Structures are given as C-alpha cells and as structure tokens.
Amino acid sequence: MILRSFTKHVNDQNWFAVFLDFFIVVIGVFVGLQVSNWSQGKEDQRRGRDYVERLSNDMREDIRTRGNLLSYYDAVNASAKRTVELLSSPMPDPQELVVNAYRATEYATDRTTRATWDEVISSGDISLLPQAAVKNGLVSYFTANGAENARQNMLNSTYRKRVRRTIPHKVQRAIRKGCGDVRDDFGGVTGFKTECNLNVSDAELSKAANALLSDPELLPDLWFHFSNMSSARGDLNGNIAQLEYIIHVLEGGPPSTAQKRALSR
C-alpha cells in the first residue's frame, strides 16, 4: 500500500507527498524497532528473574546437603575421638574399637546443583543476572567445589589407608552392612546407625582389634587425621557461608564488606 502510494507520488512529481510517505515509513520502522527492543527487554528481565529464582533454589538445596555433610563429619569426628580413648584404654571392647576406628575413616560428598548455572553459561545469559552477585562469589562458587575438596582431604588420609589395610575386608563389609550410614529422605548421609549388628565372630573382631592396638603408627596417623577432618569441615562451613552471601546479593541485598571479609579468611 505504501509502496504503491510512493510510486504514484513519484510519477506525479508530488514531492511533498513523497516526503510524507518517506517520513511515515521511517517513523514506522523506528516505532517498530522500539517496540521490538522493549519486548526483548521485558523478555530479558523475565528470564533474568527466572534464573535468579532457580539459582537461589539450587543454592538453598546445596546449603541443605552441605549441612548434612557437616553432620556426617561431626559423627566421623566423634568416632575418631572415641578411637583415641579406646586406643589408650587397657582393655577396650574389640567391637567398639574396630567400629569406631573404621567409622573415623569415612567420608561423603554431594555434587553441586548446577543445572541452572550450566544453562546460563551455555546460553550466554550471564549478563541477565545481577552483576553484584556475579562479581561477589557466584562464578567462584561454581568454579570451586568445597564438598569435593572435603572429600579429597579425607580420601588422602594416611590414617584411612592404614586402618583399611589392617581391618580384614570381611569385617569392613560387615560394618558397612550392619553398622553403616543413616540417610535422609533424599538419600544424603547424615550420620551413623546407633545400633550395630555385625555378622562376624568375636574371634574375628578380637583379631582386628589386636592388629589396630599393636600398630605404633596408628595413633600418630589419627592425630594427623584430625587435621584432615578440620579442613573438610572448614571447607563445608565456608561453602555454606558463601552460599548464604551469594543468595543474599542475588536476591537484591547489598554486598556487605564485613561478609566479604569473613569469606576471604
């Protein structure tokens, strides 16, 4: 319609009408671009809010699982302390010693909930997130993995290797089956069973206990193992503090200098 009118006005040499047609086209294009940009801006805002909500939910789930891991490592630490007492006792109960010595070697981990973050990165939408959160820990949280660091600290322990070389595999299997982990409704470990039912003989337990008691390097390795547990728990506590801070900033809270200083320690 506009093209036909424009052609007619050119043929008629009606230059005022030509100018008017051209002006209408330019205004139409300009308005169309503005509407398109406005619509895209609204869509970007909507997607940004959706990302914030989903990321916050993911990180709250990570706080829950990190809390479970802390509870688990508290139980591991309690078993380590009890093992020290039993190793120093003149006549420790064989089952109690073997079970606690073994439990003190345990570790657990949980993967970071990162489906939303991976979607943000793969789609190039990081600019849609609050930049204060991006600059104050969001990227570093998904780059590092406190739960995995905690696992590695425990996995590489010389005490763990020594105990698991000393206690026979049959006894270890019986402990895992009859005296193992307690899990929550989501399958995450939270501690150990309070009652133990071990399908091994008293003689086998006594032999394993005597092997532990006769190893002069066991107690020094256990002392060092406390450092591994302290590092593991420190990583998890730091993870939780970092997550709480990121959620605070992500949801619109101002970055706190005091909180950032505490996280950097």
Tab-separated table of C-alpha atoms in Angstrom, residues 22-265:
chain	number	residue	atom	x	y	z
A	22	PHE	CA	9.068	8.534	3.378
A	23	PHE	CA	8.526	10.115	6.793
A	24	ILE	CA	5.734	7.649	7.580
A	25	VAL	CA	7.986	4.712	6.627
A	26	VAL	CA	10.868	5.991	8.776
A	27	ILE	CA	8.600	6.593	11.753
A	28	GLY	CA	7.057	3.160	11.302
A	29	VAL	CA	10.465	1.477	11.257
A	30	PHE	CA	11.604	3.474	14.292
A	31	VAL	CA	8.484	2.648	16.298
A	32	GLY	CA	8.740	-0.994	15.270
A	33	LEU	CA	12.350	-1.186	16.469
A	34	GLN	CA	11.455	0.486	19.750
A	35	VAL	CA	8.593	-1.935	20.338
A	36	SER	CA	10.876	-4.854	19.468
A	37	ASN	CA	13.584	-3.596	21.829
A	38	TRP	CA	11.013	-3.013	24.566
A	39	SER	CA	9.633	-6.524	24.110
A	40	GLN	CA	13.141	-8.018	24.145
A	41	GLY	CA	13.995	-6.018	27.264
A	42	LYS	CA	10.883	-7.284	29.044
A	43	GLU	CA	11.713	-10.853	27.980
A	44	ASP	CA	15.297	-10.474	29.236
A	45	GLN	CA	14.005	-9.179	32.573
A	46	ARG	CA	11.628	-12.119	32.847
A	47	ARG	CA	14.382	-14.621	32.064
A	48	GLY	CA	16.720	-12.887	34.499
A	49	ARG	CA	14.145	-13.161	37.301
A	50	ASP	CA	13.576	-16.806	36.416
A	51	TYR	CA	17.316	-17.515	36.559
A	52	VAL	CA	17.616	-15.762	39.927
A	53	GLU	CA	14.760	-17.779	41.400
A	54	ARG	CA	16.107	-21.078	40.086
A	55	LEU	CA	19.704	-20.359	41.097
A	56	SER	CA	18.573	-19.374	44.592
A	57	ASN	CA	16.610	-22.617	44.906
A	58	ASP	CA	19.598	-24.631	43.652
A	59	MET	CA	21.920	-22.986	46.156
A	60	ARG	CA	19.476	-23.464	49.027
A	61	GLU	CA	19.480	-27.154	48.132
A	62	ASP	CA	23.283	-27.078	48.281
A	63	ILE	CA	23.107	-25.461	51.724
A	64	ARG	CA	20.886	-28.331	52.857
A	65	THR	CA	23.235	-31.008	51.514
A	66	ARG	CA	26.321	-29.244	52.904
A	67	GLY	CA	24.579	-29.148	56.285
A	68	ASN	CA	24.035	-32.905	56.052
A	69	LEU	CA	27.705	-33.408	55.221
A	70	LEU	CA	28.705	-31.335	58.242
A	71	SER	CA	26.503	-33.508	60.459
A	72	TYR	CA	28.117	-36.581	58.941
A	73	TYR	CA	31.641	-35.298	59.540
A	74	ASP	CA	30.659	-34.431	63.112
A	75	ALA	CA	29.785	-38.111	63.560
A	76	VAL	CA	33.086	-39.135	61.934
A	77	ASN	CA	34.943	-36.777	64.262
A	78	ALA	CA	33.149	-38.225	67.290
A	79	SER	CA	34.225	-41.726	66.221
A	80	ALA	CA	37.812	-40.518	65.853
A	81	LYS	CA	37.776	-39.069	69.376
A	82	ARG	CA	36.333	-42.290	70.741
A	83	THR	CA	39.034	-44.262	68.913
A	84	VAL	CA	41.727	-42.218	70.685
A	85	GLU	CA	40.127	-43.080	74.033
A	86	LEU	CA	39.879	-46.770	73.169
A	87	LEU	CA	43.464	-46.986	71.906
A	88	SER	CA	44.576	-45.536	75.242
A	89	SER	CA	42.402	-47.914	77.256
A	90	PRO	CA	43.983	-51.018	78.838
A	91	MET	CA	41.175	-53.365	77.747
A	92	PRO	CA	38.991	-51.800	75.045
A	93	ASP	CA	35.915	-53.576	73.748
A	94	PRO	CA	37.031	-55.147	70.428
A	95	GLN	CA	33.834	-54.364	68.506
A	96	GLU	CA	33.672	-50.784	69.749
A	97	LEU	CA	37.305	-50.187	68.813
A	98	VAL	CA	37.050	-51.738	65.360
A	99	VAL	CA	33.775	-49.978	64.512
A	100	ASN	CA	34.915	-46.545	65.690
A	101	ALA	CA	38.338	-46.853	64.076
A	102	TYR	CA	36.636	-47.734	60.799
A	103	ARG	CA	33.963	-45.041	61.072
A	104	ALA	CA	36.691	-42.449	61.622
A	105	THR	CA	37.905	-43.203	58.070
A	106	GLU	CA	34.565	-42.492	56.396
A	107	TYR	CA	33.847	-39.604	54.038
A	108	ALA	CA	30.910	-38.386	51.976
A	109	THR	CA	30.257	-35.840	49.258
A	110	ASP	CA	27.457	-34.248	47.263
A	111	ARG	CA	27.593	-32.728	43.828
A	112	THR	CA	26.938	-29.046	43.356
A	113	THR	CA	23.452	-28.393	41.962
A	114	ARG	CA	24.467	-26.691	38.734
A	115	ALA	CA	21.834	-27.378	36.049
A	116	THR	CA	20.591	-23.769	36.060
A	117	TRP	CA	24.112	-22.340	36.129
A	118	ASP	CA	25.185	-24.513	33.201
A	119	GLU	CA	22.118	-23.312	31.269
A	120	VAL	CA	23.023	-19.678	31.976
A	121	ILE	CA	26.587	-20.188	30.747
A	122	SER	CA	25.710	-22.251	27.665
A	123	SER	CA	23.096	-19.721	26.547
A	124	GLY	CA	25.380	-16.724	27.161
A	125	ASP	CA	22.858	-15.177	29.551
A	126	ILE	CA	25.187	-14.283	32.430
A	127	SER	CA	24.551	-10.578	31.714
A	128	LEU	CA	20.904	-11.118	32.717
A	129	LEU	CA	21.940	-11.888	36.304
A	130	PRO	CA	22.525	-9.215	38.966
A	131	GLN	CA	26.134	-8.226	38.330
A	132	ALA	CA	26.771	-7.651	42.035
A	133	ALA	CA	26.230	-11.386	42.563
A	134	VAL	CA	28.370	-12.316	39.559
A	135	LYS	CA	31.240	-10.212	40.928
A	136	ASN	CA	30.806	-11.317	44.545
A	137	GLY	CA	31.157	-15.076	44.549
A	138	LEU	CA	28.641	-16.566	42.127
A	139	VAL	CA	31.216	-17.540	39.496
A	140	SER	CA	33.809	-18.723	42.022
A	141	TYR	CA	31.257	-20.932	43.782
A	142	PHE	CA	30.554	-22.922	40.641
A	143	THR	CA	34.247	-22.979	39.711
A	144	ALA	CA	35.391	-24.399	43.040
A	145	ASN	CA	33.753	-27.298	44.884
A	146	GLY	CA	34.001	-27.271	48.664
A	147	ALA	CA	32.323	-30.657	49.039
A	148	GLU	CA	34.828	-32.266	46.669
A	149	ASN	CA	37.725	-30.578	48.480
A	150	ALA	CA	36.419	-32.037	51.736
A	151	ARG	CA	36.198	-35.484	50.160
A	152	GLN	CA	39.765	-35.309	48.871
A	153	ASN	CA	41.064	-34.288	52.301
A	154	MET	CA	39.516	-37.402	53.813
A	155	LEU	CA	40.281	-39.741	50.928
A	156	ASN	CA	44.012	-38.991	51.002
A	157	SER	CA	44.365	-39.552	54.750
A	158	THR	CA	47.185	-41.916	55.782
A	159	TYR	CA	45.056	-42.979	58.755
A	160	ARG	CA	42.274	-44.090	56.427
A	161	LYS	CA	44.719	-46.137	54.362
A	162	ARG	CA	46.315	-47.686	57.451
A	163	VAL	CA	43.020	-48.724	59.053
A	164	ARG	CA	41.602	-50.161	55.856
A	165	ARG	CA	44.779	-52.131	55.268
A	166	THR	CA	44.605	-53.520	58.796
A	167	ILE	CA	40.942	-54.466	59.261
A	168	PRO	CA	40.059	-57.553	57.165
A	169	HIS	CA	37.735	-56.965	54.240
A	170	LYS	CA	35.094	-59.289	55.706
A	171	VAL	CA	34.910	-57.180	58.856
A	172	GLN	CA	34.791	-53.937	56.862
A	173	ARG	CA	31.933	-55.289	54.767
A	174	ALA	CA	30.057	-56.332	57.923
A	175	ILE	CA	30.458	-52.831	59.377
A	176	ARG	CA	29.128	-51.182	56.224
A	177	LYS	CA	26.152	-53.552	56.128
A	178	GLY	CA	25.200	-53.776	59.798
A	179	CYS	CA	26.568	-50.571	61.234
A	180	GLY	CA	26.625	-48.141	58.340
A	181	ASP	CA	25.280	-44.749	57.381
A	182	VAL	CA	21.965	-43.088	58.185
A	183	ARG	CA	20.385	-41.307	55.206
A	184	ASP	CA	17.695	-38.653	54.923
A	185	ASP	CA	14.607	-38.770	52.693
A	186	PHE	CA	16.685	-37.539	49.750
A	187	GLY	CA	19.370	-40.204	50.114
A	188	GLY	CA	22.010	-37.950	51.673
A	189	VAL	CA	24.104	-39.263	54.552
A	190	THR	CA	23.609	-37.583	57.932
A	191	GLY	CA	25.376	-39.879	60.424
A	192	PHE	CA	25.761	-43.474	61.580
A	193	LYS	CA	23.347	-46.099	62.855
A	194	THR	CA	23.048	-46.168	66.628
A	195	GLU	CA	22.746	-49.959	66.797
A	196	CYS	CA	25.278	-52.310	65.208
A	197	ASN	CA	24.576	-55.879	64.115
A	198	LEU	CA	27.799	-57.361	62.792
A	199	ASN	CA	27.778	-60.740	61.119
A	200	VAL	CA	31.313	-61.642	62.233
A	201	SER	CA	32.622	-63.738	65.107
A	202	ASP	CA	34.070	-62.407	68.345
A	203	ALA	CA	37.375	-64.011	67.382
A	204	GLU	CA	37.492	-62.055	64.111
A	205	LEU	CA	36.716	-58.801	65.926
A	206	SER	CA	39.369	-59.507	68.566
A	207	LYS	CA	41.959	-60.247	65.896
A	208	ALA	CA	41.165	-56.992	64.078
A	209	ALA	CA	41.231	-55.016	67.342
A	210	ASN	CA	44.596	-56.501	68.351
A	211	ALA	CA	46.037	-55.611	64.946
A	212	LEU	CA	44.972	-51.999	65.458
A	213	LEU	CA	46.317	-51.883	69.008
A	214	SER	CA	49.679	-53.327	68.004
A	215	ASP	CA	50.325	-50.755	65.255
A	216	PRO	CA	52.536	-47.994	66.756
A	217	GLU	CA	51.843	-45.645	63.824
A	218	LEU	CA	48.065	-45.775	64.103
A	219	LEU	CA	47.667	-43.152	66.824
A	220	PRO	CA	50.086	-40.612	65.236
A	221	ASP	CA	48.251	-41.021	61.936
A	222	LEU	CA	44.964	-40.498	63.747
A	223	TRP	CA	46.237	-37.252	65.272
A	224	PHE	CA	47.077	-36.007	61.793
A	225	HIS	CA	43.705	-37.262	60.563
A	226	PHE	CA	42.033	-34.732	62.849
A	227	SER	CA	43.642	-32.031	60.696
A	228	ASN	CA	42.086	-33.592	57.588
A	229	MET	CA	38.686	-33.576	59.257
A	230	SER	CA	39.147	-29.988	60.371
A	231	SER	CA	39.985	-28.977	56.790
A	232	ALA	CA	36.979	-30.882	55.440
A	233	ARG	CA	34.609	-29.258	57.900
A	234	GLY	CA	36.181	-25.855	57.278
A	235	ASP	CA	35.612	-26.213	53.534
A	236	LEU	CA	31.967	-27.074	54.113
A	237	ASN	CA	31.375	-24.258	56.607
A	238	GLY	CA	32.989	-21.841	54.171
A	239	ASN	CA	30.785	-23.195	51.400
A	240	ILE	CA	27.623	-22.593	53.425
A	241	ALA	CA	28.656	-19.039	54.352
A	242	GLN	CA	29.497	-18.330	50.704
A	243	LEU	CA	26.142	-19.679	49.525
A	244	GLU	CA	24.174	-17.634	52.053
A	245	TYR	CA	26.020	-14.498	50.988
A	246	ILE	CA	25.537	-15.125	47.252
A	247	ILE	CA	21.804	-15.744	47.707
A	248	HIS	CA	21.557	-12.508	49.705
A	249	VAL	CA	23.202	-10.497	46.897
A	250	LEU	CA	21.459	-12.422	44.113
A	251	GLU	CA	18.050	-11.582	45.544
A	252	GLY	CA	18.814	-7.879	45.744
A	253	GLY	CA	20.635	-7.441	49.036
A	254	PRO	CA	23.623	-5.067	49.054
A	255	PRO	CA	27.113	-6.607	49.098
A	256	SER	CA	28.397	-6.491	52.669
A	257	THR	CA	32.052	-5.626	53.241
A	258	ALA	CA	32.033	-7.476	56.563
A	259	GLN	CA	30.618	-10.622	54.970
A	260	LYS	CA	33.107	-10.480	52.098
A	261	ARG	CA	35.958	-10.044	54.573
A	262	ALA	CA	34.756	-13.052	56.588
A	263	LEU	CA	34.548	-15.203	53.446
A	264	SER	CA	38.082	-14.291	52.407
A	265	ARG	CA	39.613	-15.564	55.653
